[in-house]
mmCIF file of C-alpha atoms and ligand atoms in Angstrom:
data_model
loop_
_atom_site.group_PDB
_atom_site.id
_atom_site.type_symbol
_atom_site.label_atom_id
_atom_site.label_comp_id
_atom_site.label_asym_id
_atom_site.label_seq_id
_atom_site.Cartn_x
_atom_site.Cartn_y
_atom_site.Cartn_z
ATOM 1 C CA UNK A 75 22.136 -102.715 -19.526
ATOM 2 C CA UNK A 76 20.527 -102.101 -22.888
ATOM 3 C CA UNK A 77 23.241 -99.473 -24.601
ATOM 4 C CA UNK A 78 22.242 -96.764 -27.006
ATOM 5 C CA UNK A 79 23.385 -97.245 -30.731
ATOM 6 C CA UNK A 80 25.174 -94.796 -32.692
ATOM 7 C CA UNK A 81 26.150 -94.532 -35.986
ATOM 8 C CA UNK A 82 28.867 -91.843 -35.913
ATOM 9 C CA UNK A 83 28.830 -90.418 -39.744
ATOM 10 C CA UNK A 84 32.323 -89.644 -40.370
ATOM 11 C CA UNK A 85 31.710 -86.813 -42.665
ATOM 12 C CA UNK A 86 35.502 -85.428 -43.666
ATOM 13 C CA UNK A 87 38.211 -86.676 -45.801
ATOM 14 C CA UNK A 88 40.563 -85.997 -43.342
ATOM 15 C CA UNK A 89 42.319 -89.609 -41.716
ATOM 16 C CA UNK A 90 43.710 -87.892 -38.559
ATOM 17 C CA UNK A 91 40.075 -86.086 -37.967
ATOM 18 C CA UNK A 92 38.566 -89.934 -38.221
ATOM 19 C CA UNK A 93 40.822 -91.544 -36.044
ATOM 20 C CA UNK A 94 40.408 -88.334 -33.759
ATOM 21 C CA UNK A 95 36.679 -89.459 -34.101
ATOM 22 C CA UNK A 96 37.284 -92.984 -33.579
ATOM 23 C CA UNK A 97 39.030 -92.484 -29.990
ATOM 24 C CA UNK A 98 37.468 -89.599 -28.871
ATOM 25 C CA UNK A 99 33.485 -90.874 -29.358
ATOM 26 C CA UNK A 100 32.856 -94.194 -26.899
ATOM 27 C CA UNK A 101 31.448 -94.313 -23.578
ATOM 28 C CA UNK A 102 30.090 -97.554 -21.463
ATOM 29 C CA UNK A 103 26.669 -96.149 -21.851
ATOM 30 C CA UNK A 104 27.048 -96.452 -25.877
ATOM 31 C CA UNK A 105 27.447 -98.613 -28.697
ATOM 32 C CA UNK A 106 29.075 -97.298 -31.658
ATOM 33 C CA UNK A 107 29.253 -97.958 -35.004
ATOM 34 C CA UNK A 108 31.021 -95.733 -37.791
ATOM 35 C CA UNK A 109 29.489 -94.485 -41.011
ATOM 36 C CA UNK A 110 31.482 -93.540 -43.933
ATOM 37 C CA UNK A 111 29.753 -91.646 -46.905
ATOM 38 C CA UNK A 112 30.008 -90.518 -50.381
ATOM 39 C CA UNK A 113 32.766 -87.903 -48.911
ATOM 40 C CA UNK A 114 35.241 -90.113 -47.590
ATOM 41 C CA UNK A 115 34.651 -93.222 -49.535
ATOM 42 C CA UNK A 116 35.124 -90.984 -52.978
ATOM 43 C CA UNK A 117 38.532 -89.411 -51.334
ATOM 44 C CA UNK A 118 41.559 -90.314 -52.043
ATOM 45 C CA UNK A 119 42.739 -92.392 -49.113
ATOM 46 C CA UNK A 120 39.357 -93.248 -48.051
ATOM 47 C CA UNK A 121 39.037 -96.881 -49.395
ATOM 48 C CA UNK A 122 42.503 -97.979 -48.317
ATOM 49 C CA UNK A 123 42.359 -96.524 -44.642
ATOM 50 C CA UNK A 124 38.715 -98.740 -44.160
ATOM 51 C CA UNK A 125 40.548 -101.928 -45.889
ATOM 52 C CA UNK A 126 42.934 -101.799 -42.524
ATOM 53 C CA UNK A 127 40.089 -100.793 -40.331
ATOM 54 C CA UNK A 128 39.615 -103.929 -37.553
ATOM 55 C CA UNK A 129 37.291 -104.646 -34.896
ATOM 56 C CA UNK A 130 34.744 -102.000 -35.596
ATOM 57 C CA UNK A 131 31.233 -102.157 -37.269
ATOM 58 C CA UNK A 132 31.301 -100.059 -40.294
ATOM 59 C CA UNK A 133 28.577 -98.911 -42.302
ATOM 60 C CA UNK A 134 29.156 -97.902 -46.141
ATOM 61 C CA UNK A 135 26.827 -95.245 -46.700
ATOM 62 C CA UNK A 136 27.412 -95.592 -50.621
ATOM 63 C CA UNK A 137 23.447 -94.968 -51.334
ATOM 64 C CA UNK A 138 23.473 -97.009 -54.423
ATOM 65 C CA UNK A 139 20.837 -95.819 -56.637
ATOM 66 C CA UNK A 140 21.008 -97.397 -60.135
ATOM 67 C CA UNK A 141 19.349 -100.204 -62.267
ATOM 68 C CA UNK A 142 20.101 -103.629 -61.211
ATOM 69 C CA UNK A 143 23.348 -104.791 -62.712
ATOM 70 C CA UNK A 144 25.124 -101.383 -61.558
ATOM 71 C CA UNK A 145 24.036 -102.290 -57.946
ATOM 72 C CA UNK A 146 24.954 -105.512 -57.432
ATOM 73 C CA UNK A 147 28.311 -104.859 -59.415
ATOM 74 C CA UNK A 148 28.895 -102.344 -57.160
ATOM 75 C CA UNK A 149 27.832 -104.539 -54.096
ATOM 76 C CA UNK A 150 30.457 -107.503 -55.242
ATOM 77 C CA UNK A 151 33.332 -104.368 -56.052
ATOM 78 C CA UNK A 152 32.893 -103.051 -52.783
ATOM 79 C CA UNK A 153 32.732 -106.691 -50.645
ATOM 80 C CA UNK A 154 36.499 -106.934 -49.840
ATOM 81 C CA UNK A 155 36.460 -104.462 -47.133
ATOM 82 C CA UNK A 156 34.798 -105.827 -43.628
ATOM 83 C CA UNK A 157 31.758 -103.505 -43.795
ATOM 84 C CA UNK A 158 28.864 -104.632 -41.599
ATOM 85 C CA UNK A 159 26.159 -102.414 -43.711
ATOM 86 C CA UNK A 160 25.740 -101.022 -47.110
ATOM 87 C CA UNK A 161 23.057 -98.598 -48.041
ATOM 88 C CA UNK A 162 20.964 -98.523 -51.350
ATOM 89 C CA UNK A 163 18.479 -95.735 -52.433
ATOM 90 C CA UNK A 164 15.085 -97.800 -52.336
ATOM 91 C CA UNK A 165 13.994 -95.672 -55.408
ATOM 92 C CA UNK A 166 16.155 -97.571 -57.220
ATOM 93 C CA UNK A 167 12.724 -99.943 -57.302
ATOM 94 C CA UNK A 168 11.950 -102.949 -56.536
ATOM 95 C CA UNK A 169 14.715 -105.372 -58.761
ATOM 96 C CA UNK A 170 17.500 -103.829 -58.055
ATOM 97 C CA UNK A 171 17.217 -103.995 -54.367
ATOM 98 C CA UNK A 172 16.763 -107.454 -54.871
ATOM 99 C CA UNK A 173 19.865 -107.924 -57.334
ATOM 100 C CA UNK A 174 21.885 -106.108 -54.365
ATOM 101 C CA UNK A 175 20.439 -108.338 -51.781
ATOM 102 C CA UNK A 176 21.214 -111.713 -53.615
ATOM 103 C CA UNK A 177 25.123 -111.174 -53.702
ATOM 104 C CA UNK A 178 25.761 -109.313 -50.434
ATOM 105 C CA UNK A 179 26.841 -112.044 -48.251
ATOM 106 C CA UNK A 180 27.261 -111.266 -44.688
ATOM 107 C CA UNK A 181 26.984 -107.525 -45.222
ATOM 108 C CA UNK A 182 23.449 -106.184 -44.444
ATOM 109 C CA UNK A 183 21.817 -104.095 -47.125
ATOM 110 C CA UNK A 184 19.855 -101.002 -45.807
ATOM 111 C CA UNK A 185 17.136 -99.538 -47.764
ATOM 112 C CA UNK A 186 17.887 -95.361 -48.078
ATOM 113 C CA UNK A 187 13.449 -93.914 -48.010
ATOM 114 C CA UNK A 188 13.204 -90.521 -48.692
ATOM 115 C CA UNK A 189 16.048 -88.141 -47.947
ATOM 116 C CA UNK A 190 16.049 -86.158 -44.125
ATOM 117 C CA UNK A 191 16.599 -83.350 -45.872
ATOM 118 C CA UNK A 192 13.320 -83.336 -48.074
ATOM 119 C CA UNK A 193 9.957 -81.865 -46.941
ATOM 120 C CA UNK A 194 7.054 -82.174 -49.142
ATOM 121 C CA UNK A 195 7.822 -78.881 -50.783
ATOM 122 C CA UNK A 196 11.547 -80.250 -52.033
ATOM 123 C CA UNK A 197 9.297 -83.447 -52.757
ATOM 124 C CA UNK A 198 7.045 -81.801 -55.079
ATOM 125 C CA UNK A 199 9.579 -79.581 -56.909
ATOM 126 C CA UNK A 200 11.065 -83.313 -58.415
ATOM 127 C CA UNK A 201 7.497 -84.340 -59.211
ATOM 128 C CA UNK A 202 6.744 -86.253 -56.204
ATOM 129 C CA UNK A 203 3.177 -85.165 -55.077
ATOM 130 C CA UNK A 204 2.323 -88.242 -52.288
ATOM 131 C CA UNK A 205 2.872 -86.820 -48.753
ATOM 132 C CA UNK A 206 6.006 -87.679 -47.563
ATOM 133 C CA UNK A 207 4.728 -90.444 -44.962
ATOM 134 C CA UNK A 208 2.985 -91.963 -47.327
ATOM 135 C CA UNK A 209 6.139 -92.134 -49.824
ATOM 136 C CA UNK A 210 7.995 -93.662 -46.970
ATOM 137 C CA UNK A 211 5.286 -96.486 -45.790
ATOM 138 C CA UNK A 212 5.250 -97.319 -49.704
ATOM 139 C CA UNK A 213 9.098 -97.436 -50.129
ATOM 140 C CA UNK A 214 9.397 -99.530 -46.758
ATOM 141 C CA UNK A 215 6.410 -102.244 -47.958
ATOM 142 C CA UNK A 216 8.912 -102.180 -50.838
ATOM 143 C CA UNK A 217 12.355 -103.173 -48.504
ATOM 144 C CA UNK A 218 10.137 -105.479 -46.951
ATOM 145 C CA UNK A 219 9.313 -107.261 -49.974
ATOM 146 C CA UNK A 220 13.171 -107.477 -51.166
ATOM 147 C CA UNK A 221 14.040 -108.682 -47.919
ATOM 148 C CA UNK A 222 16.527 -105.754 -47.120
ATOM 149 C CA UNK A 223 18.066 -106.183 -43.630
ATOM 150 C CA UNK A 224 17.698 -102.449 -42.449
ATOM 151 C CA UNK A 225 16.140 -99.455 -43.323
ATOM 152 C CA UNK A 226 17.351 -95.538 -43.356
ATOM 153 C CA UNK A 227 14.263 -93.296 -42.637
ATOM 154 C CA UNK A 228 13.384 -90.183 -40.324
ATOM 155 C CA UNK A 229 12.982 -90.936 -36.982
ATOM 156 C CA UNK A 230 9.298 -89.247 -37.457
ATOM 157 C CA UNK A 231 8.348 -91.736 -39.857
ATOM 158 C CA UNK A 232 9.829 -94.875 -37.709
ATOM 159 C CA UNK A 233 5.851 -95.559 -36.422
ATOM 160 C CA UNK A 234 4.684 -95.841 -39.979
ATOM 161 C CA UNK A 235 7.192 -97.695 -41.250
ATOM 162 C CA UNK A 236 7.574 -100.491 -38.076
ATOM 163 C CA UNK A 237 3.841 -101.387 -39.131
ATOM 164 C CA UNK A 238 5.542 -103.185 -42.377
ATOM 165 C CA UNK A 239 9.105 -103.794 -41.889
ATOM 166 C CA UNK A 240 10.236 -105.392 -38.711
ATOM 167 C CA UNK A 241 13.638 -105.600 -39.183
ATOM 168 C CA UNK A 242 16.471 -102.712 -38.014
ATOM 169 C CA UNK A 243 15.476 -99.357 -38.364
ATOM 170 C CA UNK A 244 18.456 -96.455 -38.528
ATOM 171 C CA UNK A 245 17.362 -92.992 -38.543
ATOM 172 C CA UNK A 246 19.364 -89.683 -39.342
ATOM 173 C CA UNK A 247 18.438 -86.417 -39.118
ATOM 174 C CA UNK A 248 18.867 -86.006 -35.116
ATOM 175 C CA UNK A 249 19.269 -83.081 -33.156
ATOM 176 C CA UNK A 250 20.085 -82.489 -30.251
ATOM 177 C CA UNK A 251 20.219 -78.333 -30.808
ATOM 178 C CA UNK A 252 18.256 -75.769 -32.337
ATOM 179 C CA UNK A 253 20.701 -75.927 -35.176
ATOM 180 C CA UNK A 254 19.264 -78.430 -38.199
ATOM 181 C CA UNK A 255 21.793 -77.301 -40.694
ATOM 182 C CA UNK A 256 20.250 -79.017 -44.065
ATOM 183 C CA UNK A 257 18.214 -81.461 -42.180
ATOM 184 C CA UNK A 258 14.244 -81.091 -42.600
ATOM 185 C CA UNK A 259 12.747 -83.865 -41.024
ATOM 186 C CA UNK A 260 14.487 -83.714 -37.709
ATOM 187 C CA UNK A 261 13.723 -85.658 -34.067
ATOM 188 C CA UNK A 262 15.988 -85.352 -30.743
ATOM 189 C CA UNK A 263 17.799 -88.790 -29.950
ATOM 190 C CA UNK A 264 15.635 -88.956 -26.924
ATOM 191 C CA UNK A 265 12.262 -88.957 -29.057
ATOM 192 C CA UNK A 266 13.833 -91.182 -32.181
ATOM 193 C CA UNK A 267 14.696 -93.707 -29.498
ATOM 194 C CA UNK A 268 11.068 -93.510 -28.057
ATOM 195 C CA UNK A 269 9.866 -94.107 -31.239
ATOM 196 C CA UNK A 270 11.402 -97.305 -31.783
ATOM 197 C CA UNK A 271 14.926 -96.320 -33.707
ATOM 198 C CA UNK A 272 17.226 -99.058 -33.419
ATOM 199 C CA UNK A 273 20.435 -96.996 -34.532
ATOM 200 C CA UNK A 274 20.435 -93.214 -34.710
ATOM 201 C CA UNK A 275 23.214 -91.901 -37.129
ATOM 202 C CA UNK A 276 24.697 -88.563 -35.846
ATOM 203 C CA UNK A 277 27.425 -86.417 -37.655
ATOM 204 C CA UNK A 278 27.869 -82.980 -37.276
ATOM 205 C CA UNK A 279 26.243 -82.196 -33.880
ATOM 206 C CA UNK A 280 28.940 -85.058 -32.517
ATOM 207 C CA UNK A 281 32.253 -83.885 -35.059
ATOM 208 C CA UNK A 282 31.730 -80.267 -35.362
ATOM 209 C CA UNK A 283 34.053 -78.408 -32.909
ATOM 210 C CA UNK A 284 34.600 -79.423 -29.485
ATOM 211 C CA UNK A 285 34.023 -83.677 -30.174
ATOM 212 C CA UNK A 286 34.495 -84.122 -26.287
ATOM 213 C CA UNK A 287 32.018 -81.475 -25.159
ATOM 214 C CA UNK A 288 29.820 -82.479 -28.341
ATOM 215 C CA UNK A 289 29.482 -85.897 -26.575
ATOM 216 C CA UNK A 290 28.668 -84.593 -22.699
ATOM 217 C CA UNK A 291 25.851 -82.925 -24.446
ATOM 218 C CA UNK A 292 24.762 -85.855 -26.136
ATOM 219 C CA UNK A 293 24.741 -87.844 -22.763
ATOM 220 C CA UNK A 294 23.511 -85.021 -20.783
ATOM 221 C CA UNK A 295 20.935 -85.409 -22.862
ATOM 222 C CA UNK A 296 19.934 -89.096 -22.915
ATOM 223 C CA UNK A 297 19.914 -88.984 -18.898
ATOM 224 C CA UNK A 298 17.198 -86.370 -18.843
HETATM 225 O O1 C5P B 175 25.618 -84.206 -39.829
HETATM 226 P P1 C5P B 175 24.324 -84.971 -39.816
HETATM 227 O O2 C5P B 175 23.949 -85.501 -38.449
HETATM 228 O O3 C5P B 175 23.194 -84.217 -40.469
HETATM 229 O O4 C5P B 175 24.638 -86.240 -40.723
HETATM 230 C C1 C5P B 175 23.675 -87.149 -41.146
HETATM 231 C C2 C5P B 175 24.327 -88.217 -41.967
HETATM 232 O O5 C5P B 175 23.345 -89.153 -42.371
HETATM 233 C C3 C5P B 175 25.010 -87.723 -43.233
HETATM 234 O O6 C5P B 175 26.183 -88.513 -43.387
HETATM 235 C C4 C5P B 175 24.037 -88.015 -44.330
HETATM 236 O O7 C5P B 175 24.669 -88.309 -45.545
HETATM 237 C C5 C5P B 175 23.306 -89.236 -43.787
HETATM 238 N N1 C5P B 175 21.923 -89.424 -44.223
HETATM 239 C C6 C5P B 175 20.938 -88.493 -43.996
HETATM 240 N N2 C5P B 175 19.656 -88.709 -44.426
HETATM 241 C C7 C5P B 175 19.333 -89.844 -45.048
HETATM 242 C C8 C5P B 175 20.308 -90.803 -45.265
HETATM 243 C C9 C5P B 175 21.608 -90.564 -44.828
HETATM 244 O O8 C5P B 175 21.213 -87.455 -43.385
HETATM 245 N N3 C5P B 175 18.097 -90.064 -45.392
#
């Protein structure tokens, strides 16, 4: 049986809340990875809880996005903890993607496109006038070309981009609720799926509240 992937995104600083995460979200039906972001990797016991972290695939949501040197200084700083992933902001252009890619070892780099939470009006208020499809099939030509072993996009962009990178494709922004919260460019697992995601990454419609219930829905769901 073909399980679904998750990427849990383990949004909090709090350790009891991700261990509560860790046992609470796993079914047969799943596989699950966990995703650790800018909030828990810049808190204060964040680094030293995923050095002792075993025999789960971690993602490092660190969304690099600097000129070359920084990036792959930050990729060799960051290479003593087992992480399986490691995200990079593909604006960051076309060398430094590369200068990440060359010392990352075993862990795959994933290029970041443009932002679930950006719709072409956000887009043109930072000077980007392309539609944001078009940003996103340029950007992924782009992580093709460096040879990046995953990209981050929205699930309604995962057609466009699978015509030039055919490597893994992870997709945030999924709903499976009327409630978006910051997200613009949104999809339901069963449609991001359809489309062709490889890995969906889910936070706050899994961790908010009732984790347990969160995740009945979320099956519910997939059986329909
Ligand atoms: O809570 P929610 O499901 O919106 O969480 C989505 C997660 O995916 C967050 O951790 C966010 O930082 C991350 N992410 C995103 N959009 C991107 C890249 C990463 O929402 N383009």
């Amino acid at each position: 049986m073909k399980k679904n992937k998750i990427f849990v995104a383990c949004d909090t600083t709090n350790i009891s809340k991700i261990n509560k995460i860790i046992h609470k979200i796993h079914n047969p039906k799943l596989k699950i990875g966990y995703k650790f972001g800018l909030e828990f990797l810049n808190s204060k016991n964040g680094r030293a809880f995923l050095s002792k972290i075993k025999k789960k695939i971690v993602f490092a949501d660190l969304k690099l996005h600097d000129i070359p040197n920084t990036c792959s200084s930050a990729v060799k700083a960051i290479k003593d903890l087992n992480l399986a992933y490691l995200t990079i902001h593909i604006s960051s252009g076309l060398k430094a993607l590369k200068a990440a890619k060359k010392v990352s070892g075993k862990i795959k780099i994933v290029g970041v496109t443009i932002l679930t939470s950006l719709d072409n009006k956000a887009l043109r208020e930072i000077g980007f006038d392309k539609d944001v499809k078009k940003l996103v099939l340029d950007q992924a030509k782009l992580a093709n070309k460096a040879k990046l072993d995953a990209i981050v996009c929205s699930a309604q962009e995962v057609k466009i981009v699978k015509k030039v990178f055919k490597k893994e494709i992870i997709t945030p922004g999924i709903r499976f609720s009327p409630k978006t919260n910051d997200q613009k460019r949104v999809l339901t697992p069963k449609e991001a799926y359809k489309n062709g995601s490889d890995w969906l990454v889910i936070g706050r419609p899994l961790t908010k509240g009732n984790i347990k219930k969160n995740l009945d829905k979320l099956l519910d769901h997939l059986k329909q």
